[in-house]
PDB file of C-alpha atoms and ligand atoms in Angstrom:
ATOM      1  CA  MET A   1     -10.500  15.185   0.352  1.00 51.00           C
ATOM      2  CA  SER A   2      -7.892  16.069   2.832  1.00 63.00           C
ATOM      3  CA  ARG A   3      -4.637  16.489   1.156  1.00 88.00           C
ATOM      4  CA  ILE A   4      -1.544  14.381   2.440  1.00 96.00           C
ATOM      5  CA  SER A   5       1.267  16.395   3.683  1.00 98.00           C
ATOM      6  CA  ASP A   6       4.969  15.808   2.768  1.00 98.00           C
ATOM      7  CA  SER A   7       5.876  15.209   6.329  1.00 97.00           C
ATOM      8  CA  GLU A   8       2.883  12.770   6.748  1.00 98.00           C
ATOM      9  CA  LEU A   9       4.189  10.980   3.536  1.00 98.00           C
ATOM     10  CA  LEU A  10       7.577  10.780   4.707  1.00 98.00           C
ATOM     11  CA  GLU A  11       6.194   9.257   8.135  1.00 97.00           C
ATOM     12  CA  MET A  12       4.377   6.568   6.139  1.00 98.00           C
ATOM     13  CA  ALA A  13       7.542   5.777   4.381  1.00 98.00           C
ATOM     14  CA  ARG A  14       9.410   5.464   7.684  1.00 97.00           C
ATOM     15  CA  LYS A  15       6.745   3.171   8.975  1.00 98.00           C
ATOM     16  CA  ALA A  16       6.774   1.055   5.909  1.00 98.00           C
ATOM     17  CA  ALA A  17      10.729   0.470   6.300  1.00 97.00           C
ATOM     18  CA  LEU A  18       9.941  -1.123   9.635  1.00 98.00           C
ATOM     19  CA  ARG A  19       8.449  -4.065   7.378  1.00 98.00           C
ATOM     20  CA  ALA A  20      11.445  -4.325   5.207  1.00 98.00           C
ATOM     21  CA  TYR A  21      12.773  -7.692   4.393  1.00 98.00           C
ATOM     22  CA  ALA A  22      16.575  -7.060   4.298  1.00 98.00           C
ATOM     23  CA  PRO A  23      18.595 -10.029   6.024  1.00 98.00           C
ATOM     24  CA  TYR A  24      21.342  -9.636   3.586  1.00 98.00           C
ATOM     25  CA  SER A  25      22.096  -5.835   3.392  1.00 98.00           C
ATOM     26  CA  GLY A  26      20.598  -4.749   6.388  1.00 98.00           C
ATOM     27  CA  PHE A  27      19.442  -1.625   4.566  1.00 98.00           C
ATOM     28  CA  LEU A  28      15.905  -0.831   5.373  1.00 97.00           C
ATOM     29  CA  VAL A  29      14.009   1.239   3.043  1.00 98.00           C
ATOM     30  CA  GLY A  30      10.456   2.351   2.875  1.00 98.00           C
ATOM     31  CA  ALA A  31       8.406   4.070   0.364  1.00 98.00           C
ATOM     32  CA  ALA A  32       4.994   5.882   0.120  1.00 98.00           C
ATOM     33  CA  ILE A  33       3.669   7.102  -3.302  1.00 98.00           C
ATOM     34  CA  LEU A  34       0.726   9.489  -3.298  1.00 98.00           C
ATOM     35  CA  SER A  35      -1.400   9.265  -6.440  1.00 98.00           C
ATOM     36  CA  ARG A  36      -2.869  12.406  -7.881  1.00 98.00           C
ATOM     37  CA  ASP A  37      -6.396  11.528  -6.307  1.00 97.00           C
ATOM     38  CA  GLY A  38      -4.912  11.319  -2.890  1.00 98.00           C
ATOM     39  CA  GLN A  39      -4.405   7.830  -2.216  1.00 98.00           C
ATOM     40  CA  VAL A  40      -1.011   6.436  -0.650  1.00 98.00           C
ATOM     41  CA  PHE A  41       0.668   3.152  -1.521  1.00 98.00           C
ATOM     42  CA  THR A  42       3.622   2.204   0.776  1.00 98.00           C
ATOM     43  CA  GLY A  43       6.395  -0.245   0.063  1.00 98.00           C
ATOM     44  CA  CYS A  44       9.584  -1.884   1.602  1.00 98.00           C
ATOM     45  CA  ASN A  45      12.143  -3.519   0.128  1.00 98.00           C
ATOM     46  CA  VAL A  46      12.018  -7.557  -0.446  1.00 98.00           C
ATOM     47  CA  GLU A  47      15.430  -9.258  -0.572  1.00 98.00           C
ATOM     48  CA  ASN A  48      16.202 -12.826  -1.668  1.00 98.00           C
ATOM     49  CA  ALA A  49      18.758 -15.353  -1.472  1.00 98.00           C
ATOM     50  CA  SER A  50      19.083 -15.320  -5.105  1.00 98.00           C
ATOM     51  CA  PHE A  51      20.192 -11.555  -4.642  1.00 98.00           C
ATOM     52  CA  SER A  52      19.477  -9.963  -8.139  1.00 98.00           C
ATOM     53  CA  LEU A  53      15.667 -11.028  -7.459  1.00 98.00           C
ATOM     54  CA  THR A  54      15.434  -8.355  -4.515  1.00 98.00           C
ATOM     55  CA  THR A  55      12.989  -5.664  -5.310  1.00 98.00           C
ATOM     56  CA  CYS A  56      13.436  -2.154  -4.107  1.00 98.00           C
ATOM     57  CA  ALA A  57      10.885  -0.563  -1.800  1.00 98.00           C
ATOM     58  CA  GLU A  58       9.985   2.055  -4.572  1.00 98.00           C
ATOM     59  CA  ARG A  59       9.002  -0.423  -7.134  1.00 98.00           C
ATOM     60  CA  VAL A  60       6.815  -2.283  -4.455  1.00 99.00           C
ATOM     61  CA  SER A  61       4.924   0.805  -3.789  1.00 99.00           C
ATOM     62  CA  LEU A  62       4.413   1.786  -7.409  1.00 99.00           C
ATOM     63  CA  PHE A  63       3.362  -1.893  -8.650  1.00 98.00           C
ATOM     64  CA  LYS A  64       0.823  -2.141  -5.501  1.00 98.00           C
ATOM     65  CA  ALA A  65      -0.669   1.120  -6.914  1.00 98.00           C
ATOM     66  CA  VAL A  66      -0.816   0.049 -10.552  1.00 98.00           C
ATOM     67  CA  SER A  67      -2.116  -3.480  -9.575  1.00 98.00           C
ATOM     68  CA  GLU A  68      -4.899  -1.633  -7.837  1.00 98.00           C
ATOM     69  CA  GLY A  69      -5.843   0.594 -10.848  1.00 98.00           C
ATOM     70  CA  VAL A  70      -3.980   3.515 -10.163  1.00 98.00           C
ATOM     71  CA  GLN A  71      -1.670   5.235 -12.662  1.00 98.00           C
ATOM     72  CA  GLU A  72      -1.107   8.970 -11.874  1.00 98.00           C
ATOM     73  CA  PHE A  73       1.229  10.044  -9.235  1.00 98.00           C
ATOM     74  CA  ALA A  74       2.220  13.233  -7.559  1.00 98.00           C
ATOM     75  CA  VAL A  75       4.853  12.516  -4.996  1.00 98.00           C
ATOM     76  CA  LEU A  76       6.827   9.759  -3.849  1.00 98.00           C
ATOM     77  CA  ALA A  77       8.446   9.853  -0.210  1.00 98.00           C
ATOM     78  CA  LEU A  78      11.576   7.735   0.845  1.00 98.00           C
ATOM     79  CA  TRP A  79      12.979   6.623   3.918  1.00 97.00           C
ATOM     80  CA  ALA A  80      16.083   4.600   4.218  1.00 97.00           C
ATOM     81  CA  SER A  81      18.612   3.603   6.973  1.00 93.00           C
ATOM     82  CA  GLU A  82      20.898   6.051   5.159  1.00 96.00           C
ATOM     83  CA  PRO A  83      19.392   8.626   3.147  1.00 96.00           C
ATOM     84  CA  THR A  84      19.070   7.650  -0.770  1.00 97.00           C
ATOM     85  CA  TRP A  85      17.499   8.697  -4.020  1.00 98.00           C
ATOM     86  CA  PRO A  86      15.656   5.774  -5.923  1.00 98.00           C
ATOM     87  CA  CYS A  87      18.312   3.779  -8.114  1.00 98.00           C
ATOM     88  CA  GLY A  88      18.178   3.816 -11.851  1.00 98.00           C
ATOM     89  CA  ALA A  89      15.824   0.789 -12.150  1.00 98.00           C
ATOM     90  CA  CYS A  90      13.146   2.388  -9.852  1.00 98.00           C
ATOM     91  CA  LEU A  91      13.403   5.814 -11.400  1.00 98.00           C
ATOM     92  CA  GLN A  92      13.050   4.000 -15.053  1.00 98.00           C
ATOM     93  CA  CYS A  93       9.664   2.429 -13.699  1.00 98.00           C
ATOM     94  CA  LEU A  94       8.561   5.546 -11.984  1.00 98.00           C
ATOM     95  CA  ALA A  95       9.222   7.636 -15.427  1.00 98.00           C
ATOM     96  CA  GLU A  96       6.767   5.183 -17.107  1.00 98.00           C
ATOM     97  CA  PHE A  97       4.011   6.764 -15.099  1.00 98.00           C
ATOM     98  CA  ALA A  98       5.280   9.908 -13.693  1.00 98.00           C
ATOM     99  CA  PRO A  99       7.702  11.478 -15.701  1.00 97.00           C
ATOM    100  CA  ASP A 100       7.676  14.846 -13.516  1.00 96.00           C
ATOM    101  CA  LEU A 101       7.453  12.878 -10.063  1.00 98.00           C
ATOM    102  CA  ARG A 102       8.291  14.902  -6.910  1.00 98.00           C
ATOM    103  CA  ILE A 103      10.391  12.777  -4.932  1.00 98.00           C
ATOM    104  CA  ILE A 104      11.280  13.797  -1.199  1.00 98.00           C
ATOM    105  CA  ARG A 105      13.382  12.259   1.586  1.00 98.00           C
ATOM    106  CA  LEU A 106      14.962  13.189   4.933  1.00 94.00           C
ATOM    107  CA  GLY A 107      18.310  14.211   4.565  1.00 88.00           C
ATOM    108  CA  GLU A 108      21.269  13.660   6.829  1.00 89.00           C
ATOM    109  CA  GLN A 109      20.248  16.420   9.304  1.00 92.00           C
ATOM    110  CA  GLY A 110      16.615  15.351   9.151  1.00 90.00           C
ATOM    111  CA  GLU A 111      15.724  18.118   6.827  1.00 95.00           C
ATOM    112  CA  MET A 112      13.400  17.578   3.874  1.00 97.00           C
ATOM    113  CA  GLU A 113      15.327  17.474   0.558  1.00 98.00           C
ATOM    114  CA  GLU A 114      13.537  17.399  -2.673  1.00 98.00           C
ATOM    115  CA  ARG A 115      14.112  16.288  -6.424  1.00 98.00           C
ATOM    116  CA  ASN A 116      12.323  15.774  -9.466  1.00 98.00           C
ATOM    117  CA  LEU A 117      12.426  12.334 -11.419  1.00 98.00           C
ATOM    118  CA  SER A 118      13.605  14.101 -14.639  1.00 97.00           C
ATOM    119  CA  GLY A 119      16.498  15.712 -12.827  1.00 98.00           C
ATOM    120  CA  LEU A 120      17.441  12.077 -11.333  1.00 98.00           C
ATOM    121  CA  LEU A 121      17.028  10.561 -14.593  1.00 98.00           C
ATOM    122  CA  PRO A 122      17.389  13.113 -17.633  1.00 97.00           C
ATOM    123  CA  SER A 123      17.167  10.544 -20.241  1.00 95.00           C
ATOM    124  CA  ALA A 124      14.668   7.996 -19.263  1.00 96.00           C
ATOM    125  CA  PHE A 125      13.968   5.515 -21.987  1.00 97.00           C
ATOM    126  CA  TYR A 126      10.361   5.660 -23.432  1.00 97.00           C
ATOM    127  CA  LEU A 127       8.642   3.983 -26.391  1.00 97.00           C
ATOM    128  CA  GLU A 128       5.799   5.457 -28.554  1.00 95.00           C
ATOM    129  CA  ARG A 129       2.352   4.164 -27.378  1.00 90.00           C
TER     130      ARG A 129
HETATM  131  N1  THU B 201      16.982  -0.461  -1.955  1.00 91.07           N
HETATM  132  C1  THU B 201      15.846   0.077  -2.054  1.00 91.07           C
HETATM  133  O1  THU B 201      14.828  -0.471  -1.647  1.00 91.07           O
HETATM  134  N2  THU B 201      15.540   1.313  -2.707  1.00 91.07           N
HETATM  135  C2  THU B 201      16.732   2.051  -3.145  1.00 91.07           C
HETATM  136  O2  THU B 201      16.645   3.195  -3.375  1.00 91.07           O
HETATM  137  C3  THU B 201      18.108   1.600  -2.999  1.00 91.07           C
HETATM  138  C4  THU B 201      18.352  -0.029  -2.677  1.00 91.07           C
HETATM  139  C5  THU B 201      17.238  -1.765  -1.229  1.00 91.07           C
HETATM  140  C6  THU B 201      17.463  -2.898  -2.260  1.00 91.07           C
HETATM  141  C7  THU B 201      18.339  -3.824  -1.330  1.00 91.07           C
HETATM  142  O3  THU B 201      17.454  -4.398  -0.303  1.00 91.07           O
HETATM  143  C8  THU B 201      18.921  -2.714  -0.293  1.00 91.07           C
HETATM  144  O4  THU B 201      18.344  -1.576  -0.598  1.00 91.07           O
HETATM  145  C9  THU B 201      20.666  -2.506  -0.485  1.00 91.07           C
HETATM  146  O5  THU B 201      20.653  -2.359  -1.826  1.00 91.07           O
END
Protein backbone atom coordinates (compact mmCIF):
# COMPACT_ATOMS: atom_id res chain seq x y z
CA MET A 1 0.00 0.00 0.00
CA SER A 2 1.40 3.42 -0.92
CA ARG A 3 1.76 5.67 2.09
CA ILE A 4 0.08 9.07 1.92
CA SER A 5 2.52 11.92 2.54
CA ASP A 6 1.88 14.85 4.85
CA SER A 7 1.72 17.23 1.90
CA GLU A 8 -0.80 15.03 0.07
CA LEU A 9 -2.94 14.93 3.20
CA LEU A 10 -2.77 18.71 3.58
CA GLU A 11 -3.83 19.09 -0.04
CA MET A 12 -6.83 16.83 0.60
CA ALA A 13 -7.76 19.01 3.59
CA ARG A 14 -7.48 22.14 1.42
CA LYS A 15 -9.76 20.62 -1.21
CA ALA A 16 -12.25 19.53 1.45
CA ALA A 17 -12.46 23.15 2.66
CA LEU A 18 -13.82 24.11 -0.77
CA ARG A 19 -16.98 22.25 0.23
CA ALA A 20 -17.35 24.05 3.56
CA TYR A 21 -20.85 25.30 4.28
CA ALA A 22 -20.02 28.43 6.25
CA PRO A 23 -22.43 31.22 5.24
CA TYR A 24 -22.45 32.71 8.76
CA SER A 25 -18.79 32.83 9.71
CA GLY A 26 -17.20 32.78 6.27
CA PHE A 27 -14.47 30.67 7.92
CA LEU A 28 -13.73 27.72 5.64
CA VAL A 29 -12.21 24.62 7.21
CA GLY A 30 -11.18 21.28 5.73
CA ALA A 31 -9.81 18.22 7.48
CA ALA A 32 -8.32 14.96 6.25
CA ILE A 33 -7.77 12.16 8.74
CA LEU A 34 -5.46 9.28 7.85
CA SER A 35 -6.20 5.92 9.40
CA ARG A 36 -3.45 3.56 10.53
CA ASP A 37 -4.26 1.29 7.58
CA GLY A 38 -3.86 4.12 5.06
CA GLN A 39 -7.41 5.28 4.39
CA VAL A 40 -8.28 8.98 4.25
CA PHE A 41 -11.57 10.54 5.31
CA THR A 42 -12.17 14.21 4.61
CA GLY A 43 -14.54 16.68 6.20
CA CYS A 44 -15.55 20.32 6.06
CA ASN A 45 -17.37 22.53 8.53
CA VAL A 46 -21.15 22.51 8.21
CA GLU A 47 -22.88 25.50 9.77
CA ASN A 48 -26.51 25.96 10.74
CA ALA A 49 -28.83 28.91 11.29
CA SER A 50 -29.13 27.58 14.81
CA PHE A 51 -25.47 28.36 15.39
CA SER A 52 -24.71 25.83 18.12
CA LEU A 53 -25.60 22.99 15.74
CA THR A 54 -22.58 23.78 13.59
CA THR A 55 -20.16 20.89 13.21
CA CYS A 56 -16.44 21.40 12.69
CA ALA A 57 -14.52 19.87 9.80
CA GLU A 58 -12.45 17.67 12.12
CA ARG A 59 -15.45 15.98 13.66
CA VAL A 60 -17.06 15.45 10.26
CA SER A 61 -13.92 13.63 9.06
CA LEU A 62 -13.64 11.61 12.27
CA PHE A 63 -17.30 10.58 12.32
CA LYS A 64 -17.22 9.64 8.64
CA ALA A 65 -14.33 7.29 9.42
CA VAL A 66 -15.89 5.75 12.52
CA SER A 67 -19.20 5.26 10.71
CA GLU A 68 -17.29 3.34 8.04
CA GLY A 69 -15.79 1.04 10.67
CA VAL A 70 -12.40 2.76 11.03
CA GLN A 71 -11.21 3.59 14.56
CA GLU A 72 -7.41 3.82 14.47
CA PHE A 73 -5.75 6.97 13.24
CA ALA A 74 -2.25 8.26 12.58
CA VAL A 75 -2.52 11.86 11.31
CA LEU A 76 -5.07 14.63 10.93
CA ALA A 77 -4.37 17.41 8.44
CA LEU A 78 -6.15 20.70 8.82
CA TRP A 79 -6.64 23.58 6.41
CA ALA A 80 -8.53 26.76 7.29
CA SER A 81 -8.99 30.29 5.93
CA GLU A 82 -6.55 31.27 8.68
CA PRO A 83 -4.28 28.64 10.25
CA THR A 84 -5.92 27.06 13.29
CA TRP A 85 -5.60 24.05 15.55
CA PRO A 86 -8.73 21.98 16.35
CA CYS A 87 -11.14 23.41 18.91
CA GLY A 88 -11.48 21.79 22.33
CA ALA A 89 -14.61 19.86 21.39
CA CYS A 90 -12.89 18.30 18.38
CA LEU A 91 -9.76 17.51 20.40
CA GLN A 92 -11.90 15.67 22.95
CA CYS A 93 -13.61 13.65 20.19
CA LEU A 94 -10.28 12.84 18.54
CA ALA A 95 -8.78 11.83 21.92
CA GLU A 96 -11.43 9.13 22.22
CA PHE A 97 -9.83 7.22 19.34
CA ALA A 98 -6.30 8.58 18.99
CA PRO A 99 -4.78 10.10 22.15
CA ASP A 100 -1.39 10.45 20.42
CA LEU A 101 -2.67 11.70 17.06
CA ARG A 102 -0.27 13.81 14.98
CA ILE A 103 -1.99 17.00 13.82
CA ILE A 104 -0.52 19.02 10.95
CA ARG A 105 -1.38 22.29 9.26
CA LEU A 106 0.18 24.95 7.08
CA GLY A 107 1.31 27.99 9.04
CA GLU A 108 1.16 31.68 8.10
CA GLN A 109 4.11 31.33 5.72
CA GLY A 110 2.91 28.07 4.18
CA GLU A 111 5.34 26.03 6.27
CA MET A 112 4.14 22.75 7.78
CA GLU A 113 3.51 22.86 11.50
CA GLU A 114 2.89 19.86 13.71
CA ARG A 115 1.44 19.20 17.16
CA ASN A 116 0.51 16.11 19.09
CA LEU A 117 -3.05 15.86 20.36
CA SER A 118 -1.82 15.19 23.89
CA GLY A 119 0.07 18.50 23.76
CA LEU A 120 -3.03 20.45 22.67
CA LEU A 121 -5.33 18.68 25.16
CA PRO A 122 -3.12 17.39 27.97
CA SER A 123 -5.96 16.50 30.31
CA ALA A 124 -8.55 14.93 28.02
CA PHE A 125 -11.48 13.25 29.73
CA TYR A 126 -11.52 9.46 29.59
CA LEU A 127 -13.75 6.81 31.17
CA GLU A 128 -12.75 3.25 31.94
CA ARG A 129 -14.08 0.87 29.30
N1 LIG B 1 -14.34 25.40 12.82
C1 LIG B 1 -13.88 24.20 12.37
O1 LIG B 1 -14.47 23.59 11.47
N2 LIG B 1 -12.76 23.69 12.94
C2 LIG B 1 -12.00 24.34 13.88
O2 LIG B 1 -10.99 23.82 14.32
C3 LIG B 1 -12.41 25.67 14.34
C4 LIG B 1 -13.75 26.13 13.92
C5 LIG B 1 -15.49 25.99 12.15
C6 LIG B 1 -16.76 26.03 12.96
C7 LIG B 1 -17.48 27.22 12.31
O3 LIG B 1 -18.15 26.77 11.14
C8 LIG B 1 -16.35 28.14 11.88
O4 LIG B 1 -15.19 27.33 11.83
C9 LIG B 1 -16.12 29.31 12.80
O5 LIG B 1 -15.99 28.93 14.11
